[in-house]
Amino acid sequence: MYTIDIDTGGTFTDGYVAGPDRKVGVKVDTTPHDLTLCFWNCIESGAKAIGLPTSDLLAQTRVVRFSSTIATNAAVQLSGPKLGVIVTRGAEEALYGAGGANPLFAFLPARLVVGLDEEVDAGGAVVREPSTDEIEAKAREILEQGARMLVICLANAHLNPANEKKVRAVLEASYPRHYLGAVPMLASHQISMVPDDALRANTTVINAYFHRSLAQSLYKAEDLVRRNRYRHPLMIVTADFGCTRVAKTRAINSYQSGPAACVRGAGVTAEALGHAKVLVIDVGGTTSDVAYIENGRPNGASQRPIRDVDVLQRIPDIISYGVGGGSKIRAADGTLTVGPDSQGAVPGPAGFGLGGTMATPTDVWLALGLIEADAYLGGRKKLKGDLARAAVERELAGPLGLEPEAAMLAAKEAVEARLARYISEGGFVPENAGFGDVTLYAVGGGGGLLTVGVAEKLGAARAYFPLTAPVFSAFGASTLDVTHHYEAILPAGAGPDAVAGKIAGMEAEAARDMRGEGFLPAEVDSTLEAAVFAGRASAARIGPLPVGEEAMAAIGALAAQAGDAAGGMGGYVELRLTATGRIPHPVLAALGERAADADGALAGTRAIVTAEGRVTAPVYRFDRLPIGARIAGPAIAETEHTSILVPAGRTLEIDPHGGGVVEITS
């Protein structure tokens, strides 16, 4: 049986197809107008690489996991539908915020927010129900102004959602599903019961904003594979290190799922290789995404904002820096600056030949000979070295008063130094600890050309190049299992019976959902976490712990002490149960002993520019280098989709998993 994992990026869509005898990575162009097209193209390319007709591959596939940028694109481009939002009267202007310009209004026009005369008091009692006439009138008002989906966010709905339920019931009766006028709706209590009206409203609105385009694309993708003999549910990758069926996916959870899969892949790789401290650096065209992993776990997962809007969505701590293959390099006052602005995919670097005139790292690498102009992306894209060199000479060498080759080397140095400085200032390691025991993982298109230089400047232990680096997020997706999360809220100081009741309710819901996924109770692993919040800040946290008496006792003690832990501010306790059902994924196993003769992987030679001058360097096929091979620099190791620079004085050694390591400080 096979597994297929697909990750859509801004420029390319990556696939990782693994079977009993072969594992292959493939890349196709992303089709932004319809992401199901590149999804399908990726499957076809994977089938071709495996050597099977597409329908035969799908018939033999146990799981397809899909990491989509649909939600991320909607947030960046503000391309979601017009939302109408119904709130409690008085909250129309601030949406329960503390005042000032609420960033949530970037996602919806202020004219489409209306208030109802209703009230649930601080004890959860319904003081005043909204009238049916007013509900219908307010909904009609915003629908006539173009709202395509209604979001209901009433104050204190976490204490008692009765008024939200009434609004929904009235509108469902007014716009029944079997009429053409049916209107999709989402109420805040369906998303969260957190006792923060603004946070709950933010999360509900953003989820609704992502929902329609995500649902349309994902159901279409599922139909495509099912029509071609795939017999299982399509699994959607989520940013909290899991995957779920399309029907069980909460739209907001898919936001940043690709970068999260990359982090997960780095954690799994680090555990297999025994790398205790890892910085994974994913170098794209516009940015480099950096995350820290210690003992196989990312450096925390936090509720990070989406376009400055605080939401209830856990995303690994990933920091994006404005250094990528398309970053603009400028010369001024005798110095070079790099980014953070980029040439993007169009016009792109000057060497793309699409009208770009600014020098970029890609142009510098091309001019230095580190990229083969005719072999870029396996030869699918022909680069123009003369345009790259002209841009470097015009934009950098001339203003700096340097010879062209000296300007190229200075620009390469500046790019590495800029990213190293970002990382050193990023707080990834404890203050004064340094990077001497940290391994840098180089992934993404430009990682192989940047990372050794960055590791040298940071004083890192080593640079590591996974065999799956060109499709690393797709590989990371292949490590994920079916995961569902359940949350419950308790007031600070809640007793053991209240804690036990909430946990029992979450367990029952998890058992029902996992049965729907096809898992028996014995096949599900469950863990519990608890956090005390004072406002939006976590004051204390425990877990994850396996569900059982030890977890119950620890959480009960935390809840009882929550008032003190929250600093006397009242606060609340958030319980989180995670249920996981194991599904097939490739094992990151050693490839076995092989002869250490690299001659069979030698693809030729290339003239490259180094600090020692212009030299003729050997060029190797990275994915053909045998276990134990040692490649002395200066040399280039290439795959169809990336290049690795081995500088003079350094050695690339192929480890038992097929990856390459360059030792820096050891």
PDB file of C-alpha atoms in Angstrom, residues 32 158 222 289 609 639:
ATOM      1  CA  PRO A  32      -3.609  29.677  -7.702  1.00  0.00           C
ATOM      2  CA  HIS A 158     -20.170  30.851  26.622  1.00  0.00           C
ATOM      3  CA  GLU A 222     -11.911  14.451  -2.586  1.00  0.00           C
ATOM      4  CA  ASP A 289      10.726  30.388   7.874  1.00  0.00           C
ATOM      5  CA  VAL A 609      33.479  31.574  -8.057  1.00  0.00           C
ATOM      6  CA  THR A 639      18.808  17.289  -6.964  1.00  0.00           C
TER       7      THR A 639
END
